[in-house]
Amino acid sequence: MRKTFLVYLVSIAAFFGPFTQTIYSPLLPELARRLQASQDAVNLTIAIYPIFFACMQLVYGPLMDRFGRRKLLLIGFMFYVCATIGAALSETVAQLILFRALQAMGVAAGSVAAITIIGDLFEGHKRGRSMGIYQMLVALGPGLGPVVGGIVGQHYGVDRLFWLLFACSLAFWLVLFIGLPETRTAHASGGQFRLRQMTAVLTHRIGLAIVVLGSVQYAVFYTLLVLLPNLLVDVYALTPSRIGWLFLPISVCIVIGSMIGGRVQEHVEAKKLLLLLASFNMMSVLLFVITASLSVPALATGLAIFGLSLGLSLPVQITILSNEMPNHRATATGVYNFFRYVWMTIGPIAGTFFYRFGYKIEFFVFVLIFIAVLFFMYYRFFGRMELSASDKSYS
């Protein structure tokens, strides 16, 4: 019971990251009027967030391996709480941009700490199920944020939204302070950090395959999210309200898939399962290309299948990564998250540029890239390879 409580505790800490990123996105026009700023400048307060969130993954990972999980999570989350006060008090868009960057720098500790602590607490099948809980709560964040922000902002304004976020995050920090023990194990690295610890993740036989898969999946996922409104307007001429509802299938199915994926690991060997689920995810992208222009229900079905396949594979990835790299678990998690969040940003930028050539061509190219990744994964997972020095140091 105690360990289950800790799983939900650290998963909620990770949930605050994506939740905060999108919480006031429905209020951007109102925010532009209140700050007397251009829409582009206000949009930057959203765009700046994932950049700092991604970079801090590389900072928190090694620090948590050296100094412990609890201390760094408490410091990072309190930094986020204080930055939220700054966001609530911001009177110019420049101030809000600054405090949004500081929010991201602080709350980034949550995602690294959650995966690492779950890895510390559990072994085998229980670790996989717990990773499913983590991924489920993280997947809720981006979808739930705009819902809460829209309701609170409509009735009380964007200022009180930030103050509500401050109150909730401060209360949660107190729960963390009281309820979270240190979980760093005796065999985990506590020595001086060296850059090769970080680069070794990318030369590790299994670690590199996981990083590459996660990066491609996030690039496809966020490209789809960004381009979907344009596609729905161009092909079906849908109104904004109807477009909003079509984000629901993918969000709900990611959550469902994450819950199931954590449990399926108990019955199938993890690497074989991940290769199967990644293949399913690739085929779902191809299905989307085929069905997107047939009808709105067919498109919604394609989105749901993509969300389900993505959700199924995510907890398996982080379980394998945690199993393979126990001595530098936080560093490995930080590198994995960094590349996912970087490609989460790069994917939509490239996708928006190439959209002019047609979305079908664009996502078919993603399918070809996905197929190459599957062959690469098979080679790294099951090919005959000598155990590299980095593999030995992480084992």
Protein backbone atom coordinates (compact mmCIF):
# COMPACT_ATOMS: atom_id res chain seq x y z
CA MET A 1 0.00 0.00 0.00
CA ARG A 2 2.83 2.39 0.88
CA LYS A 3 4.60 1.79 -2.42
CA THR A 4 1.37 2.26 -4.38
CA PHE A 5 0.86 5.60 -2.66
CA LEU A 6 4.38 6.64 -3.68
CA VAL A 7 3.71 5.66 -7.30
CA TYR A 8 0.68 7.94 -7.45
CA LEU A 9 2.52 10.67 -5.53
CA VAL A 10 5.47 10.93 -7.93
CA SER A 11 3.23 10.39 -10.96
CA ILE A 12 1.16 13.42 -9.93
CA ALA A 13 4.41 15.39 -9.60
CA ALA A 14 5.14 14.46 -13.23
CA PHE A 15 1.54 15.26 -14.22
CA PHE A 16 2.03 18.93 -13.25
CA GLY A 17 4.52 19.38 -16.12
CA PRO A 18 2.26 18.81 -19.15
CA PHE A 19 -0.76 20.10 -17.22
CA THR A 20 0.91 23.48 -16.63
CA GLN A 21 2.10 23.70 -20.23
CA THR A 22 -1.43 23.81 -21.67
CA ILE A 23 -3.52 25.09 -18.77
CA TYR A 24 -4.27 28.57 -20.13
CA SER A 25 -4.19 27.82 -23.87
CA PRO A 26 -7.97 28.54 -24.23
CA LEU A 27 -7.37 31.95 -22.63
CA LEU A 28 -4.63 33.22 -24.96
CA PRO A 29 -6.81 35.90 -26.61
CA GLU A 30 -7.93 37.20 -23.20
CA LEU A 31 -4.34 37.15 -21.97
CA ALA A 32 -3.20 39.16 -25.00
CA ARG A 33 -5.79 41.83 -24.21
CA ARG A 34 -4.92 41.95 -20.52
CA LEU A 35 -1.18 42.26 -21.14
CA GLN A 36 -1.71 44.56 -24.15
CA ALA A 37 0.54 42.32 -26.23
CA SER A 38 0.42 40.76 -29.68
CA GLN A 39 -0.92 37.26 -30.14
CA ASP A 40 2.50 36.08 -31.33
CA ALA A 41 4.12 37.36 -28.15
CA VAL A 42 1.53 35.64 -25.96
CA ASN A 43 1.92 32.42 -27.94
CA LEU A 44 5.61 32.54 -27.05
CA THR A 45 4.67 32.04 -23.38
CA ILE A 46 3.44 28.57 -24.43
CA ALA A 47 6.24 27.85 -26.92
CA ILE A 48 9.07 28.69 -24.50
CA TYR A 49 7.91 26.15 -21.94
CA PRO A 50 8.89 22.82 -23.63
CA ILE A 51 12.34 24.15 -24.55
CA PHE A 52 13.37 24.72 -20.93
CA PHE A 53 11.45 21.64 -19.80
CA ALA A 54 13.49 19.49 -22.19
CA CYS A 55 16.88 20.99 -21.34
CA MET A 56 16.38 20.56 -17.59
CA GLN A 57 15.92 16.81 -18.06
CA LEU A 58 19.67 16.63 -18.70
CA VAL A 59 20.37 18.60 -15.54
CA TYR A 60 18.13 16.79 -13.07
CA GLY A 61 19.09 13.27 -14.16
CA PRO A 62 22.77 13.36 -13.12
CA LEU A 63 21.98 15.44 -10.03
CA MET A 64 19.42 12.90 -8.82
CA ASP A 65 21.87 10.07 -9.36
CA ARG A 66 24.45 11.89 -7.24
CA PHE A 67 22.43 13.68 -4.54
CA GLY A 68 19.23 11.63 -4.35
CA ARG A 69 15.69 11.79 -5.69
CA ARG A 70 13.80 13.38 -2.79
CA LYS A 71 16.01 16.42 -2.30
CA LEU A 72 16.12 17.39 -5.97
CA LEU A 73 12.38 16.85 -6.49
CA LEU A 74 11.52 19.03 -3.48
CA ILE A 75 13.90 21.79 -4.60
CA GLY A 76 12.71 21.69 -8.22
CA PHE A 77 9.03 21.64 -7.33
CA MET A 78 9.39 24.53 -4.87
CA PHE A 79 11.16 26.47 -7.62
CA TYR A 80 8.08 25.81 -9.77
CA VAL A 81 5.74 26.95 -6.97
CA CYS A 82 7.62 30.24 -6.61
CA ALA A 83 7.68 30.77 -10.39
CA THR A 84 3.91 30.32 -10.45
CA ILE A 85 3.60 33.27 -8.05
CA GLY A 86 5.66 35.30 -10.53
CA ALA A 87 3.39 34.24 -13.38
CA ALA A 88 0.31 35.31 -11.39
CA LEU A 89 1.85 38.73 -10.68
CA SER A 90 3.16 39.33 -14.23
CA GLU A 91 2.07 42.65 -15.69
CA THR A 92 3.87 42.41 -19.04
CA VAL A 93 4.29 39.62 -21.55
CA ALA A 94 8.07 39.72 -21.04
CA GLN A 95 7.60 38.99 -17.35
CA LEU A 96 5.23 36.13 -18.10
CA ILE A 97 7.68 34.61 -20.60
CA LEU A 98 10.40 34.72 -17.94
CA PHE A 99 8.30 33.08 -15.26
CA ARG A 100 6.94 30.47 -17.67
CA ALA A 101 10.54 29.48 -18.43
CA LEU A 102 11.23 29.28 -14.69
CA GLN A 103 8.10 27.19 -14.17
CA ALA A 104 9.34 24.70 -16.74
CA MET A 105 12.82 24.59 -15.19
CA GLY A 106 11.35 23.70 -11.80
CA VAL A 107 8.59 21.27 -12.68
CA ALA A 108 10.86 19.30 -15.04
CA ALA A 109 12.19 17.54 -11.93
CA GLY A 110 8.89 15.67 -11.66
CA SER A 111 9.19 13.58 -14.82
CA VAL A 112 12.77 12.50 -14.11
CA ALA A 113 12.05 11.75 -10.45
CA ALA A 114 8.86 9.77 -11.13
CA ILE A 115 10.39 7.24 -13.54
CA THR A 116 13.53 6.96 -11.41
CA ILE A 117 11.71 6.45 -8.11
CA ILE A 118 9.37 3.85 -9.61
CA GLY A 119 12.44 2.06 -10.90
CA ASP A 120 13.95 2.19 -7.40
CA LEU A 121 10.83 0.80 -5.73
CA PHE A 122 9.87 -2.09 -7.99
CA GLU A 123 11.33 -4.97 -9.94
CA GLY A 124 9.91 -7.16 -12.69
CA HIS A 125 6.18 -7.16 -13.42
CA LYS A 126 5.31 -4.71 -10.66
CA ARG A 127 7.63 -2.14 -12.19
CA GLY A 128 5.83 -2.41 -15.52
CA ARG A 129 2.39 -1.99 -13.95
CA SER A 130 3.58 1.04 -11.98
CA MET A 131 5.06 2.62 -15.11
CA GLY A 132 1.60 2.27 -16.64
CA ILE A 133 0.11 4.32 -13.79
CA TYR A 134 2.79 6.97 -14.30
CA GLN A 135 2.19 7.16 -18.05
CA MET A 136 -1.58 7.31 -17.55
CA LEU A 137 -1.36 10.38 -15.30
CA VAL A 138 1.18 12.11 -17.54
CA ALA A 139 -1.07 11.49 -20.55
CA LEU A 140 -3.96 13.17 -18.72
CA GLY A 141 -2.02 16.41 -18.30
CA PRO A 142 -2.13 17.96 -21.81
CA GLY A 143 -5.86 17.22 -22.23
CA LEU A 144 -7.01 18.13 -18.74
CA GLY A 145 -5.07 21.41 -18.59
CA PRO A 146 -7.15 23.31 -21.19
CA VAL A 147 -10.40 21.95 -19.70
CA VAL A 148 -9.59 23.22 -16.19
CA GLY A 149 -8.09 26.44 -17.53
CA GLY A 150 -11.07 27.16 -19.74
CA ILE A 151 -13.61 26.64 -16.94
CA VAL A 152 -11.72 28.58 -14.26
CA GLY A 153 -10.60 31.30 -16.66
CA GLN A 154 -14.08 31.87 -18.05
CA HIS A 155 -15.59 32.42 -14.60
CA TYR A 156 -12.72 33.97 -12.64
CA GLY A 157 -10.12 35.22 -15.13
CA VAL A 158 -6.58 34.16 -15.99
CA ASP A 159 -5.05 35.83 -12.90
CA ARG A 160 -7.02 33.67 -10.49
CA LEU A 161 -6.18 30.63 -12.59
CA PHE A 162 -2.50 31.12 -11.77
CA TRP A 163 -3.29 31.68 -8.09
CA LEU A 164 -5.34 28.48 -8.03
CA LEU A 165 -2.41 26.66 -9.64
CA PHE A 166 -0.12 28.12 -6.97
CA ALA A 167 -2.40 26.96 -4.14
CA CYS A 168 -2.69 23.44 -5.54
CA SER A 169 1.04 23.10 -6.24
CA LEU A 170 2.00 24.42 -2.78
CA ALA A 171 -0.38 21.97 -1.11
CA PHE A 172 1.07 19.17 -3.18
CA TRP A 173 4.63 20.20 -2.28
CA LEU A 174 3.72 19.86 1.40
CA VAL A 175 2.42 16.34 0.72
CA LEU A 176 5.69 15.53 -1.07
CA PHE A 177 7.71 16.92 1.83
CA ILE A 178 5.83 14.82 4.36
CA GLY A 179 5.25 11.63 2.40
CA LEU A 180 8.20 11.11 0.05
CA PRO A 181 11.23 9.18 1.36
CA GLU A 182 14.62 8.92 -0.33
CA THR A 183 14.64 5.87 -2.62
CA ARG A 184 18.10 5.97 -4.17
CA THR A 185 19.56 2.51 -3.75
CA ALA A 186 23.01 1.73 -2.43
CA HIS A 187 24.30 0.55 -5.82
CA ALA A 188 23.11 3.67 -7.67
CA SER A 189 25.83 6.07 -8.74
CA GLY A 190 26.59 8.68 -6.11
CA GLY A 191 30.02 9.72 -7.31
CA GLN A 192 31.13 12.69 -9.32
CA PHE A 193 29.17 13.27 -12.51
CA ARG A 194 31.04 12.88 -15.79
CA LEU A 195 29.76 13.75 -19.23
CA ARG A 196 30.39 10.21 -20.43
CA GLN A 197 27.59 9.02 -18.11
CA MET A 198 25.18 11.00 -20.26
CA THR A 199 26.63 10.06 -23.63
CA ALA A 200 26.83 6.41 -22.58
CA VAL A 201 23.03 6.21 -22.74
CA LEU A 202 23.27 6.91 -26.46
CA THR A 203 25.91 4.22 -27.00
CA HIS A 204 24.13 1.63 -24.89
CA ARG A 205 22.77 -1.18 -27.09
CA ILE A 206 19.21 -1.02 -25.68
CA GLY A 207 19.22 2.57 -24.46
CA LEU A 208 19.80 4.08 -27.91
CA ALA A 209 16.98 2.03 -29.42
CA ILE A 210 14.56 3.27 -26.75
CA VAL A 211 15.64 6.90 -27.23
CA VAL A 212 15.24 6.70 -31.02
CA LEU A 213 11.79 5.10 -30.78
CA GLY A 214 10.54 7.61 -28.19
CA SER A 215 11.84 10.54 -30.26
CA VAL A 216 10.11 9.39 -33.45
CA GLN A 217 6.84 8.64 -31.65
CA TYR A 218 6.73 12.07 -30.01
CA ALA A 219 7.60 13.79 -33.30
CA VAL A 220 4.70 12.01 -35.04
CA PHE A 221 2.31 12.53 -32.14
CA TYR A 222 2.82 16.26 -31.74
CA THR A 223 2.97 16.84 -35.49
CA LEU A 224 -0.44 15.19 -35.68
CA LEU A 225 -1.79 17.34 -32.85
CA VAL A 226 -0.56 20.56 -34.48
CA LEU A 227 -1.70 19.72 -38.02
CA LEU A 228 -5.05 18.15 -37.14
CA PRO A 229 -7.01 21.45 -36.97
CA ASN A 230 -5.69 22.49 -40.40
CA LEU A 231 -6.53 19.09 -41.85
CA LEU A 232 -10.07 19.17 -40.45
CA VAL A 233 -10.70 22.64 -41.82
CA ASP A 234 -9.19 21.93 -45.24
CA VAL A 235 -10.87 18.53 -45.76
CA TYR A 236 -14.13 18.82 -43.80
CA ALA A 237 -14.55 22.58 -43.10
CA LEU A 238 -15.32 21.85 -39.43
CA THR A 239 -15.99 24.56 -36.85
CA PRO A 240 -13.58 25.07 -33.91
CA SER A 241 -15.98 23.44 -31.45
CA ARG A 242 -16.26 20.26 -33.53
CA ILE A 243 -12.50 20.21 -34.06
CA GLY A 244 -12.01 20.27 -30.29
CA TRP A 245 -14.08 17.11 -29.84
CA LEU A 246 -11.85 15.18 -32.25
CA PHE A 247 -8.92 15.56 -29.88
CA LEU A 248 -10.84 13.48 -27.34
CA PRO A 249 -10.43 10.01 -28.96
CA ILE A 250 -6.66 10.23 -29.11
CA SER A 251 -6.35 11.55 -25.54
CA VAL A 252 -8.69 8.99 -23.99
CA CYS A 253 -7.10 6.10 -25.87
CA ILE A 254 -3.57 7.09 -24.82
CA VAL A 255 -4.72 6.91 -21.20
CA ILE A 256 -6.42 3.54 -21.75
CA GLY A 257 -3.42 2.21 -23.63
CA SER A 258 -1.04 3.30 -20.87
CA MET A 259 -3.09 1.42 -18.27
CA ILE A 260 -3.20 -1.74 -20.38
CA GLY A 261 0.45 -1.50 -21.46
CA GLY A 262 1.64 -1.50 -17.88
CA ARG A 263 -0.18 -4.78 -17.22
CA VAL A 264 0.54 -6.60 -20.49
CA GLN A 265 4.25 -6.56 -19.58
CA GLU A 266 3.46 -9.10 -16.87
CA HIS A 267 2.74 -11.74 -19.51
CA VAL A 268 5.08 -11.02 -22.45
CA GLU A 269 8.85 -10.47 -22.54
CA ALA A 270 9.35 -6.69 -22.61
CA LYS A 271 11.61 -6.30 -25.67
CA LYS A 272 9.48 -8.57 -27.87
CA LEU A 273 6.37 -6.77 -26.64
CA LEU A 274 7.81 -3.33 -27.40
CA LEU A 275 8.79 -4.34 -30.94
CA LEU A 276 5.25 -5.66 -31.49
CA LEU A 277 3.60 -2.54 -30.06
CA ALA A 278 5.90 -0.20 -32.01
CA SER A 279 4.89 -2.07 -35.18
CA PHE A 280 1.24 -1.58 -34.21
CA ASN A 281 1.92 2.12 -33.72
CA MET A 282 3.55 2.34 -37.16
CA MET A 283 0.56 0.63 -38.79
CA SER A 284 -1.79 3.04 -37.01
CA VAL A 285 -0.01 5.96 -38.71
CA LEU A 286 -0.50 4.23 -42.07
CA LEU A 287 -4.16 3.66 -41.18
CA PHE A 288 -4.53 7.36 -40.42
CA VAL A 289 -3.13 8.24 -43.86
CA ILE A 290 -5.67 5.92 -45.50
CA THR A 291 -8.77 6.87 -43.45
CA ALA A 292 -8.28 10.60 -42.77
CA SER A 293 -10.03 11.73 -45.96
CA LEU A 294 -12.78 9.07 -46.01
CA SER A 295 -15.10 10.50 -43.35
CA VAL A 296 -15.02 12.14 -39.94
CA PRO A 297 -15.95 8.89 -38.12
CA ALA A 298 -13.20 7.02 -40.00
CA LEU A 299 -10.70 9.73 -39.09
CA ALA A 300 -11.79 9.60 -35.44
CA THR A 301 -11.32 5.82 -35.45
CA GLY A 302 -7.83 6.22 -36.90
CA LEU A 303 -6.94 8.76 -34.21
CA ALA A 304 -8.24 6.44 -31.48
CA ILE A 305 -6.18 3.50 -32.76
CA PHE A 306 -3.07 5.68 -32.96
CA GLY A 307 -3.62 6.89 -29.39
CA LEU A 308 -4.18 3.34 -28.13
CA SER A 309 -1.04 1.98 -29.82
CA LEU A 310 1.07 4.88 -28.55
CA GLY A 311 -0.26 4.52 -25.02
CA LEU A 312 0.42 0.78 -25.01
CA SER A 313 4.08 1.21 -25.91
CA LEU A 314 5.11 4.11 -23.65
CA PRO A 315 5.17 2.30 -20.28
CA VAL A 316 7.05 -0.62 -21.85
CA GLN A 317 9.79 1.74 -23.05
CA ILE A 318 10.44 3.31 -19.67
CA THR A 319 10.32 -0.08 -17.95
CA ILE A 320 13.02 -1.47 -20.25
CA LEU A 321 15.14 1.65 -19.83
CA SER A 322 14.88 1.42 -16.06
CA ASN A 323 15.74 -2.29 -16.10
CA GLU A 324 18.75 -1.89 -18.37
CA MET A 325 20.39 1.04 -16.58
CA PRO A 326 19.95 0.65 -12.82
CA ASN A 327 23.20 2.32 -11.79
CA HIS A 328 22.45 5.62 -13.57
CA ARG A 329 18.69 5.38 -13.80
CA ALA A 330 17.96 9.10 -13.38
CA THR A 331 20.59 10.14 -15.93
CA ALA A 332 19.20 7.66 -18.47
CA THR A 333 15.68 8.94 -17.85
CA GLY A 334 16.82 12.54 -18.28
CA VAL A 335 18.47 11.82 -21.64
CA TYR A 336 15.44 9.84 -22.83
CA ASN A 337 13.05 12.64 -21.87
CA PHE A 338 15.30 15.31 -23.35
CA PHE A 339 15.30 13.77 -26.81
CA ARG A 340 11.56 13.07 -26.69
CA TYR A 341 10.77 16.68 -25.80
CA VAL A 342 13.23 18.09 -28.34
CA TRP A 343 11.59 16.10 -31.14
CA MET A 344 8.20 17.02 -29.71
CA THR A 345 9.20 20.58 -30.69
CA ILE A 346 11.08 19.86 -33.94
CA GLY A 347 8.41 17.54 -35.37
CA PRO A 348 5.58 20.10 -35.54
CA ILE A 349 7.90 22.80 -36.89
CA ALA A 350 9.02 20.56 -39.74
CA GLY A 351 5.49 19.23 -40.15
CA THR A 352 4.02 22.69 -40.54
CA PHE A 353 6.59 23.52 -43.24
CA PHE A 354 6.00 20.34 -45.24
CA TYR A 355 2.20 20.45 -44.87
CA ARG A 356 2.05 22.45 -48.09
CA PHE A 357 3.03 19.28 -49.99
CA GLY A 358 0.05 17.40 -48.56
CA TYR A 359 -0.51 15.66 -45.24
CA LYS A 360 -0.65 12.19 -46.84
CA ILE A 361 2.85 12.48 -48.26
CA GLU A 362 4.09 13.86 -44.94
CA PHE A 363 2.71 11.06 -42.79
CA PHE A 364 3.70 8.41 -45.33
CA VAL A 365 7.28 9.62 -44.90
CA PHE A 366 6.77 9.17 -41.15
CA VAL A 367 5.70 5.56 -41.86
CA LEU A 368 8.92 4.93 -43.79
CA ILE A 369 10.98 6.42 -40.96
CA PHE A 370 9.05 4.25 -38.50
CA ILE A 371 9.85 1.11 -40.51
CA ALA A 372 13.55 1.99 -40.44
CA VAL A 373 13.33 2.45 -36.66
CA LEU A 374 11.70 -0.98 -36.28
CA PHE A 375 14.57 -2.66 -38.12
CA PHE A 376 17.04 -0.70 -36.00
CA MET A 377 15.27 -1.81 -32.81
CA TYR A 378 15.29 -5.45 -33.88
CA TYR A 379 19.02 -5.26 -34.59
CA ARG A 380 19.78 -3.58 -31.24
CA PHE A 381 17.48 -5.88 -29.24
CA PHE A 382 18.15 -9.26 -30.81
CA GLY A 383 21.12 -8.93 -33.17
CA ARG A 384 24.43 -10.58 -32.33
CA MET A 385 26.48 -7.75 -30.84
CA GLU A 386 29.41 -7.55 -28.46
CA LEU A 387 28.56 -5.99 -25.12
CA SER A 388 29.93 -2.45 -25.27
CA ALA A 389 31.74 -0.74 -22.45
CA SER A 390 28.72 1.45 -21.77
CA ASP A 391 26.47 -1.61 -21.56
CA LYS A 392 28.77 -3.16 -18.98
CA SER A 393 28.96 0.01 -16.88
CA TYR A 394 25.17 0.27 -16.70
CA SER A 395 24.55 -3.36 -15.88
